PDB file of C-alpha atoms in Angstrom:
ATOM      1  CA  MET V   1     -10.421  22.700 -32.889  1.00  0.00           C
ATOM      2  CA  TYR V   2      -7.428  19.670 -31.257  1.00  0.00           C
ATOM      3  CA  LYS V   3      -5.951  21.884 -29.408  1.00  0.00           C
ATOM      4  CA  ASN V   4      -9.490  24.141 -27.418  1.00  0.00           C
ATOM      5  CA  ASN V   5     -10.137  19.948 -26.856  1.00  0.00           C
ATOM      6  CA  ILE V   6      -6.786  19.422 -24.924  1.00  0.00           C
ATOM      7  CA  ASN V   7      -8.019  21.722 -22.299  1.00  0.00           C
ATOM      8  CA  LEU V   8     -11.310  21.237 -22.721  1.00  0.00           C
ATOM      9  CA  ILE V   9     -10.939  17.604 -21.534  1.00  0.00           C
ATOM     10  CA  TYR V  10      -9.336  18.478 -19.077  1.00  0.00           C
ATOM     11  CA  ASN V  11     -12.038  21.013 -17.430  1.00  0.00           C
ATOM     12  CA  LYS V  12     -14.912  17.952 -18.253  1.00  0.00           C
ATOM     13  CA  LEU V  13     -12.471  14.387 -16.694  1.00  0.00           C
ATOM     14  CA  LEU V  14     -11.659  17.150 -13.493  1.00  0.00           C
ATOM     15  CA  GLU V  15     -15.450  18.031 -13.424  1.00  0.00           C
ATOM     16  CA  THR V  16     -15.868  14.053 -13.413  1.00  0.00           C
ATOM     17  CA  TYR V  17     -13.443  13.494  -9.885  1.00  0.00           C
ATOM     18  CA  SER V  18     -12.756  16.665  -8.388  1.00  0.00           C
ATOM     19  CA  TYR V  19      -8.338  17.355  -8.152  1.00  0.00           C
ATOM     20  CA  GLN V  20      -5.767  14.357  -7.714  1.00  0.00           C
ATOM     21  CA  GLY V  21      -3.247  14.979  -4.530  1.00  0.00           C
ATOM     22  CA  TRP V  22      -0.597  12.784  -7.010  1.00  0.00           C
ATOM     23  CA  TRP V  23       1.792  12.063  -5.669  1.00  0.00           C
ATOM     24  CA  PRO V  24       1.579  10.450  -3.161  1.00  0.00           C
ATOM     25  CA  PHE V  25       3.796   9.772   0.112  1.00  0.00           C
ATOM     26  CA  ILE V  26       3.809   7.418   2.299  1.00  0.00           C
ATOM     27  CA  GLY V  27       3.818   9.314   6.178  1.00  0.00           C
ATOM     28  CA  TYR V  28       0.941  11.670   5.070  1.00  0.00           C
ATOM     29  CA  ILE V  29      -2.333  10.783   6.182  1.00  0.00           C
ATOM     30  CA  GLY V  30      -4.233  12.470   4.151  1.00  0.00           C
ATOM     31  CA  VAL V  31      -6.673  10.983   1.769  1.00  0.00           C
ATOM     32  CA  ASN V  32      -8.394  11.207  -1.823  1.00  0.00           C
ATOM     33  CA  PRO V  33     -12.675   9.621  -1.511  1.00  0.00           C
ATOM     34  CA  THR V  34     -12.894  10.652  -5.350  1.00  0.00           C
ATOM     35  CA  LYS V  35     -10.602   7.854  -6.631  1.00  0.00           C
ATOM     36  CA  THR V  36     -10.572   4.373  -6.623  1.00  0.00           C
ATOM     37  CA  GLY V  37      -7.731   1.964  -5.212  1.00  0.00           C
ATOM     38  CA  ALA V  38      -5.433   3.425  -3.766  1.00  0.00           C
ATOM     39  CA  ILE V  39      -7.042   6.871  -1.536  1.00  0.00           C
ATOM     40  CA  ASN V  40      -4.268   6.667   1.181  1.00  0.00           C
ATOM     41  CA  GLY V  41      -0.848   9.665   0.568  1.00  0.00           C
ATOM     42  CA  TYR V  42      -2.661  11.787  -1.111  1.00  0.00           C
ATOM     43  CA  HIS V  43      -3.173  15.322  -1.320  1.00  0.00           C
ATOM     44  CA  PRO V  44      -5.612  16.733  -3.341  1.00  0.00           C
ATOM     45  CA  LYS V  45      -4.975  20.714  -3.986  1.00  0.00           C
ATOM     46  CA  ASP V  46      -1.942  20.520  -1.773  1.00  0.00           C
ATOM     47  CA  TYR V  47       0.866  22.153  -4.381  1.00  0.00           C
ATOM     48  CA  ASP V  48       3.282  22.072  -1.713  1.00  0.00           C
ATOM     49  CA  PHE V  49       4.517  18.826  -2.193  1.00  0.00           C
ATOM     50  CA  PRO V  50       6.687  17.600  -2.334  1.00  0.00           C
ATOM     51  CA  LYS V  51       7.963  19.832   1.013  1.00  0.00           C
ATOM     52  CA  ASN V  52      11.850  18.712   1.757  1.00  0.00           C
ATOM     53  CA  ASN V  53      14.376  16.081   0.005  1.00  0.00           C
ATOM     54  CA  ASP V  54      12.837  13.246   1.998  1.00  0.00           C
ATOM     55  CA  GLN V  55      10.269  13.342  -0.108  1.00  0.00           C
ATOM     56  CA  LYS V  56      11.495  15.037  -3.311  1.00  0.00           C
ATOM     57  CA  PHE V  57      13.509  11.751  -3.296  1.00  0.00           C
ATOM     58  CA  GLU V  58      10.111   9.484  -1.823  1.00  0.00           C
ATOM     59  CA  VAL V  59       9.219  10.758  -5.641  1.00  0.00           C
ATOM     60  CA  ILE V  60      12.611   9.537  -6.938  1.00  0.00           C
ATOM     61  CA  ILE V  61      12.522   5.494  -5.498  1.00  0.00           C
ATOM     62  CA  GLY V  62       7.992   4.942  -6.312  1.00  0.00           C
ATOM     63  CA  SER V  63       8.629   6.316 -10.648  1.00  0.00           C
ATOM     64  CA  ILE V  64      11.522   4.176 -10.101  1.00  0.00           C
ATOM     65  CA  LEU V  65       9.629   1.233  -8.590  1.00  0.00           C
ATOM     66  CA  THR V  66       6.435   1.370 -10.362  1.00  0.00           C
ATOM     67  CA  GLN V  67       7.885   0.801 -13.714  1.00  0.00           C
ATOM     68  CA  ASN V  68       5.229  -1.646 -15.258  1.00  0.00           C
ATOM     69  CA  THR V  69       3.898  -2.571 -11.566  1.00  0.00           C
ATOM     70  CA  ALA V  70       0.776  -1.478  -9.377  1.00  0.00           C
ATOM     71  CA  TRP V  71       1.146   1.668  -7.507  1.00  0.00           C
ATOM     72  CA  PRO V  72      -0.399  -0.970  -3.696  1.00  0.00           C
ATOM     73  CA  SER V  73       2.726  -3.220  -4.784  1.00  0.00           C
ATOM     74  CA  VAL V  74       5.011   0.097  -5.078  1.00  0.00           C
ATOM     75  CA  GLU V  75       3.914   1.392  -1.744  1.00  0.00           C
ATOM     76  CA  GLN V  76       4.585  -1.698   0.477  1.00  0.00           C
ATOM     77  CA  ALA V  77       7.744  -1.794  -1.685  1.00  0.00           C
ATOM     78  CA  LEU V  78       8.398   2.076  -0.051  1.00  0.00           C
ATOM     79  CA  ILE V  79       6.477   1.254   3.495  1.00  0.00           C
ATOM     80  CA  ASN V  80       9.773  -1.770   3.898  1.00  0.00           C
ATOM     81  CA  LEU V  81      12.588   0.246   2.471  1.00  0.00           C
ATOM     82  CA  SER V  82      10.744   3.345   5.023  1.00  0.00           C
ATOM     83  CA  LYS V  83      12.246   1.455   8.240  1.00  0.00           C
ATOM     84  CA  LEU V  84      15.810   0.134   6.644  1.00  0.00           C
ATOM     85  CA  ILE V  85      16.743   3.437   5.119  1.00  0.00           C
ATOM     86  CA  ASP V  86      16.701   7.131   5.144  1.00  0.00           C
ATOM     87  CA  PHE V  87      15.748   8.399   2.161  1.00  0.00           C
ATOM     88  CA  ASN V  88      18.259  10.089   0.057  1.00  0.00           C
ATOM     89  CA  PRO V  89      20.876   9.211  -2.483  1.00  0.00           C
ATOM     90  CA  ILE V  90      23.437   8.249   0.813  1.00  0.00           C
ATOM     91  CA  SER V  91      21.628   5.451   3.031  1.00  0.00           C
ATOM     92  CA  ILE V  92      20.071   4.015   0.276  1.00  0.00           C
ATOM     93  CA  LEU V  93      23.938   3.691  -1.846  1.00  0.00           C
ATOM     94  CA  ASN V  94      25.736   2.285   1.608  1.00  0.00           C
ATOM     95  CA  PHE V  95      22.769   0.119   2.790  1.00  0.00           C
ATOM     96  CA  ALA V  96      21.567  -0.930  -0.709  1.00  0.00           C
ATOM     97  CA  GLU V  97      25.969  -2.457  -1.327  1.00  0.00           C
ATOM     98  CA  SER V  98      26.355  -3.632   2.577  1.00  0.00           C
ATOM     99  CA  ASN V  99      22.964  -5.676   3.005  1.00  0.00           C
ATOM    100  CA  GLU V 100      21.869  -7.160  -0.766  1.00  0.00           C
ATOM    101  CA  ASN V 101      19.209  -9.351   0.888  1.00  0.00           C
ATOM    102  CA  SER V 102      17.489  -7.155   2.804  1.00  0.00           C
ATOM    103  CA  PHE V 103      17.397  -4.114   0.828  1.00  0.00           C
ATOM    104  CA  LYS V 104      16.100  -7.114  -2.213  1.00  0.00           C
ATOM    105  CA  ASP V 105      13.349  -8.151   0.259  1.00  0.00           C
ATOM    106  CA  ALA V 106      12.280  -5.111   0.967  1.00  0.00           C
ATOM    107  CA  ILE V 107      11.540  -4.460  -2.905  1.00  0.00           C
ATOM    108  CA  ARG V 108      10.277  -7.470  -3.763  1.00  0.00           C
ATOM    109  CA  CYS V 109       6.752  -7.103  -4.021  1.00  0.00           C
ATOM    110  CA  ALA V 110       7.707  -4.897  -6.309  1.00  0.00           C
ATOM    111  CA  GLY V 111       8.500  -7.036  -8.997  1.00  0.00           C
ATOM    112  CA  PHE V 112      11.624  -7.236 -11.049  1.00  0.00           C
ATOM    113  CA  VAL V 113      13.131  -7.573  -7.995  1.00  0.00           C
ATOM    114  CA  ASN V 114      17.160  -7.781  -9.420  1.00  0.00           C
ATOM    115  CA  GLN V 115      16.430  -5.446 -12.144  1.00  0.00           C
ATOM    116  CA  LYS V 116      14.967  -2.167  -9.346  1.00  0.00           C
ATOM    117  CA  PHE V 117      18.199  -3.037  -6.976  1.00  0.00           C
ATOM    118  CA  GLU V 118      20.400  -2.289  -9.979  1.00  0.00           C
ATOM    119  CA  TYR V 119      18.339   0.742 -10.684  1.00  0.00           C
ATOM    120  CA  LEU V 120      17.602   2.071  -7.291  1.00  0.00           C
ATOM    121  CA  LYS V 121      21.416   2.183  -7.288  1.00  0.00           C
ATOM    122  CA  ASN V 122      22.141   3.966 -10.661  1.00  0.00           C
ATOM    123  CA  ILE V 123      19.397   7.256  -9.159  1.00  0.00           C
ATOM    124  CA  ALA V 124      21.603   7.130  -5.749  1.00  0.00           C
ATOM    125  CA  LYS V 125      25.414   7.137  -7.177  1.00  0.00           C
ATOM    126  CA  PHE V 126      23.949  10.557 -10.365  1.00  0.00           C
ATOM    127  CA  TYR V 127      22.534  12.374  -7.251  1.00  0.00           C
ATOM    128  CA  MET V 128      25.259  12.186  -5.326  1.00  0.00           C
ATOM    129  CA  ASN V 129      27.400  13.323  -8.251  1.00  0.00           C
ATOM    130  CA  LEU V 130      25.560  16.457  -9.001  1.00  0.00           C
ATOM    131  CA  GLU V 131      25.506  17.092  -5.153  1.00  0.00           C
ATOM    132  CA  ARG V 132      30.013  16.312  -5.576  1.00  0.00           C
ATOM    133  CA  GLU V 133      29.419  18.597  -8.837  1.00  0.00           C
ATOM    134  CA  GLY V 134      28.652  20.930  -6.704  1.00  0.00           C
ATOM    135  CA  GLU V 135      24.592  21.112  -7.723  1.00  0.00           C
ATOM    136  CA  LYS V 136      21.902  20.591  -4.975  1.00  0.00           C
ATOM    137  CA  ARG V 137      19.436  18.172  -4.688  1.00  0.00           C
ATOM    138  CA  ASP V 138      16.739  21.529  -4.915  1.00  0.00           C
ATOM    139  CA  LYS V 139      18.408  22.216  -8.448  1.00  0.00           C
ATOM    140  CA  VAL V 140      16.548  20.307 -11.208  1.00  0.00           C
ATOM    141  CA  PRO V 141      18.539  17.476 -12.976  1.00  0.00           C
ATOM    142  CA  SER V 142      17.835  17.729 -17.083  1.00  0.00           C
ATOM    143  CA  ARG V 143      15.778  15.882 -18.771  1.00  0.00           C
ATOM    144  CA  GLU V 144      18.803  14.327 -20.858  1.00  0.00           C
ATOM    145  CA  SER V 145      20.788  13.767 -17.820  1.00  0.00           C
ATOM    146  CA  LEU V 146      18.218  11.576 -16.556  1.00  0.00           C
ATOM    147  CA  LEU V 147      17.497   9.650 -19.632  1.00  0.00           C
ATOM    148  CA  LYS V 148      21.249   8.573 -18.993  1.00  0.00           C
ATOM    149  CA  VAL V 149      21.382   6.890 -15.857  1.00  0.00           C
ATOM    150  CA  LYS V 150      20.333   2.552 -16.979  1.00  0.00           C
ATOM    151  CA  GLY V 151      16.957   2.086 -15.807  1.00  0.00           C
ATOM    152  CA  ILE V 152      15.672   5.518 -16.272  1.00  0.00           C
ATOM    153  CA  GLY V 153      13.624   5.567 -19.560  1.00  0.00           C
ATOM    154  CA  ASN V 154      11.461   8.995 -21.302  1.00  0.00           C
ATOM    155  CA  GLU V 155       7.837   8.043 -18.565  1.00  0.00           C
ATOM    156  CA  THR V 156      10.169   7.824 -16.094  1.00  0.00           C
ATOM    157  CA  ALA V 157      12.267  11.131 -16.634  1.00  0.00           C
ATOM    158  CA  ASP V 158       9.232  13.198 -16.687  1.00  0.00           C
ATOM    159  CA  SER V 159       7.949  11.231 -13.534  1.00  0.00           C
ATOM    160  CA  ILE V 160      10.752  12.765 -11.242  1.00  0.00           C
ATOM    161  CA  LEU V 161      10.676  16.050 -13.093  1.00  0.00           C
ATOM    162  CA  LEU V 162       6.910  16.563 -13.022  1.00  0.00           C
ATOM    163  CA  PHE V 163       6.618  14.979  -9.566  1.00  0.00           C
ATOM    164  CA  ALA V 164      10.482  15.276  -7.197  1.00  0.00           C
ATOM    165  CA  HIS V 165      10.418  18.598  -9.023  1.00  0.00           C
ATOM    166  CA  LYS V 166       7.860  20.408 -10.161  1.00  0.00           C
ATOM    167  CA  GLN V 167       8.435  20.499 -14.012  1.00  0.00           C
ATOM    168  CA  LYS V 168       6.395  20.667 -17.315  1.00  0.00           C
ATOM    169  CA  GLN V 169       6.740  17.567 -18.151  1.00  0.00           C
ATOM    170  CA  PHE V 170       3.990  16.020 -19.953  1.00  0.00           C
ATOM    171  CA  LYS V 171       3.788  11.564 -18.726  1.00  0.00           C
ATOM    172  CA  ILE V 172       2.709   9.944 -21.329  1.00  0.00           C
ATOM    173  CA  ASP V 173       2.539   6.145 -20.181  1.00  0.00           C
ATOM    174  CA  ALA V 174      -0.345   3.319 -20.985  1.00  0.00           C
ATOM    175  CA  TYR V 175      -2.848   5.161 -20.197  1.00  0.00           C
ATOM    176  CA  THR V 176      -2.487   8.359 -22.458  1.00  0.00           C
ATOM    177  CA  LYS V 177      -2.222   5.764 -25.593  1.00  0.00           C
ATOM    178  CA  ARG V 178      -5.445   4.378 -24.862  1.00  0.00           C
ATOM    179  CA  ILE V 179      -7.567   6.844 -24.438  1.00  0.00           C
ATOM    180  CA  PHE V 180      -6.141   9.703 -27.587  1.00  0.00           C
ATOM    181  CA  SER V 181      -5.881   7.160 -29.687  1.00  0.00           C
ATOM    182  CA  TYR V 182      -9.248   5.846 -29.228  1.00  0.00           C
ATOM    183  CA  LEU V 183     -10.882  10.457 -29.342  1.00  0.00           C
ATOM    184  CA  GLY V 184      -8.331  10.036 -32.147  1.00  0.00           C
ATOM    185  CA  TYR V 185      -6.274  12.697 -31.117  1.00  0.00           C
ATOM    186  CA  ILE V 186      -3.068  10.773 -31.904  1.00  0.00           C
ATOM    187  CA  LYS V 187      -2.538   7.040 -33.087  1.00  0.00           C
ATOM    188  CA  GLU V 188      -1.743   4.237 -30.930  1.00  0.00           C
ATOM    189  CA  ASN V 189       1.899   3.100 -32.093  1.00  0.00           C
ATOM    190  CA  ASP V 190       3.110   7.425 -32.181  1.00  0.00           C
ATOM    191  CA  ASN V 191       6.349   7.116 -30.528  1.00  0.00           C
ATOM    192  CA  TYR V 192       7.030   8.785 -26.571  1.00  0.00           C
ATOM    193  CA  MET V 193       8.115  12.110 -28.244  1.00  0.00           C
ATOM    194  CA  SER V 194       5.626  12.089 -30.652  1.00  0.00           C
ATOM    195  CA  ILE V 195       2.788  12.301 -27.766  1.00  0.00           C
ATOM    196  CA  LYS V 196       4.542  14.396 -25.569  1.00  0.00           C
ATOM    197  CA  ASN V 197       5.386  16.865 -27.467  1.00  0.00           C
ATOM    198  CA  PHE V 198       1.871  17.380 -28.571  1.00  0.00           C
ATOM    199  CA  PHE V 199       0.206  17.371 -25.223  1.00  0.00           C
ATOM    200  CA  GLU V 200       3.400  20.109 -24.360  1.00  0.00           C
ATOM    201  CA  THR V 201       2.126  22.117 -27.192  1.00  0.00           C
ATOM    202  CA  ASN V 202      -1.922  21.881 -27.033  1.00  0.00           C
ATOM    203  CA  PHE V 203      -2.567  21.978 -22.826  1.00  0.00           C
ATOM    204  CA  SER V 204      -2.122  25.640 -21.299  1.00  0.00           C
ATOM    205  CA  GLY V 205      -2.035  24.492 -18.576  1.00  0.00           C
ATOM    206  CA  ASP V 206       0.960  24.650 -15.874  1.00  0.00           C
ATOM    207  CA  VAL V 207       2.805  22.733 -13.584  1.00  0.00           C
ATOM    208  CA  ASN V 208      -0.091  22.146 -11.165  1.00  0.00           C
ATOM    209  CA  MET V 209      -2.672  21.236 -13.715  1.00  0.00           C
ATOM    210  CA  PHE V 210       0.467  19.085 -16.116  1.00  0.00           C
ATOM    211  CA  GLN V 211       0.482  16.756 -12.512  1.00  0.00           C
ATOM    212  CA  GLU V 212      -3.165  16.782 -12.259  1.00  0.00           C
ATOM    213  CA  TYR V 213      -3.334  15.868 -15.926  1.00  0.00           C
ATOM    214  CA  HIS V 214      -1.694  12.726 -15.572  1.00  0.00           C
ATOM    215  CA  ALA V 215      -4.100  11.793 -12.581  1.00  0.00           C
ATOM    216  CA  LEU V 216      -7.239  12.191 -14.571  1.00  0.00           C
ATOM    217  CA  ILE V 217      -6.611  10.496 -16.947  1.00  0.00           C
ATOM    218  CA  VAL V 218      -5.309   7.654 -14.748  1.00  0.00           C
ATOM    219  CA  GLU V 219      -8.753   7.309 -12.921  1.00  0.00           C
ATOM    220  CA  HIS V 220     -10.514   7.606 -15.941  1.00  0.00           C
ATOM    221  CA  ALA V 221      -8.745   4.647 -18.151  1.00  0.00           C
ATOM    222  CA  LYS V 222      -9.537   2.591 -14.582  1.00  0.00           C
ATOM    223  CA  ARG V 223     -12.853   3.112 -15.396  1.00  0.00           C
ATOM    224  CA  TYR V 224     -13.073   3.191 -19.022  1.00  0.00           C
ATOM    225  CA  TYR V 225      -9.873   1.318 -21.021  1.00  0.00           C
ATOM    226  CA  SER V 226      -8.713  -1.111 -18.336  1.00  0.00           C
ATOM    227  CA  LYS V 227     -10.186  -4.314 -20.976  1.00  0.00           C
ATOM    228  CA  LYS V 228     -11.086  -3.862 -24.154  1.00  0.00           C
ATOM    229  CA  PRO V 229     -12.921  -2.879 -26.251  1.00  0.00           C
ATOM    230  CA  TYR V 230     -10.634   0.287 -24.602  1.00  0.00           C
ATOM    231  CA  GLY V 231     -13.433   3.256 -24.376  1.00  0.00           C
ATOM    232  CA  LEU V 232     -16.848   1.034 -25.836  1.00  0.00           C
ATOM    233  CA  ASN V 233     -18.644   2.806 -22.439  1.00  0.00           C
ATOM    234  CA  ASP V 234     -16.991   5.984 -22.266  1.00  0.00           C
ATOM    235  CA  LYS V 235     -19.955   8.221 -22.633  1.00  0.00           C
ATOM    236  CA  ILE V 236     -17.979  10.864 -20.531  1.00  0.00           C
ATOM    237  CA  LEU V 237     -15.242  12.282 -23.476  1.00  0.00           C
ATOM    238  CA  ASN V 238     -16.889  10.010 -25.952  1.00  0.00           C
ATOM    239  CA  GLY V 239     -17.952  14.367 -27.212  1.00  0.00           C
ATOM    240  CA  PHE V 240     -14.694  14.323 -28.196  1.00  0.00           C
ATOM    241  CA  LYS V 241     -14.019  12.509 -30.212  1.00  0.00           C
ATOM    242  CA  ILE V 242     -12.216  13.488 -33.116  1.00  0.00           C
ATOM    243  CA  ASN V 243      -9.613  12.240 -36.757  1.00  0.00           C
ATOM    244  CA  ILE V 244      -7.363  14.484 -36.646  1.00  0.00           C
ATOM    245  CA  TYR V 245      -5.386  12.350 -39.105  1.00  0.00           C
TER     246      TYR V 245
END
């Protein structure tokens, strides 16, 4: 039953909030008027993004900058960086090594500046090494290789693979845990990989639907799961509450 419910929950969220158009891009004029918060840069029902390597690397940079940070701050950091560098590994690394203070100033609004500065250099080196090994930036790195990069954990790796490389990797975040533990499908203290495997086993969507599901979860959680007690007024998904444990 819960396998069917995971798909039905997706349908219910899509019916409620419509297509979200993640990942947002700073140079794109599209908007998403159905979502809360920042609405610029989204591209509902257009799954051709990212359309070039620069946009792909914008997602990769953003996936790191968004760690423990709200999107508007990340968006500002990306805008700041775009005035200094091109969104590719060589440009990032060259500027970071020659203009450290300016680079840090650009991303300071995203928080954890020293840490994220190092993480961005690490991911730039990672992609440069792929190219030196005869790979191309349109070659999809393995999840295992991404996780070996300092600063890349499970959530960031899945974000990069799902939104930059269009791979069917279900991204799990705090919102996902809040909603589905409240509904009874997982335990709040379940580890990342067990929750990821649960969704990838039970959700029958394609990669576009994987992207939409994550975005819809975020949109729903911002409305009903931002403050404790989580889900108390969630009349939209209350009909799906069960307990599989």
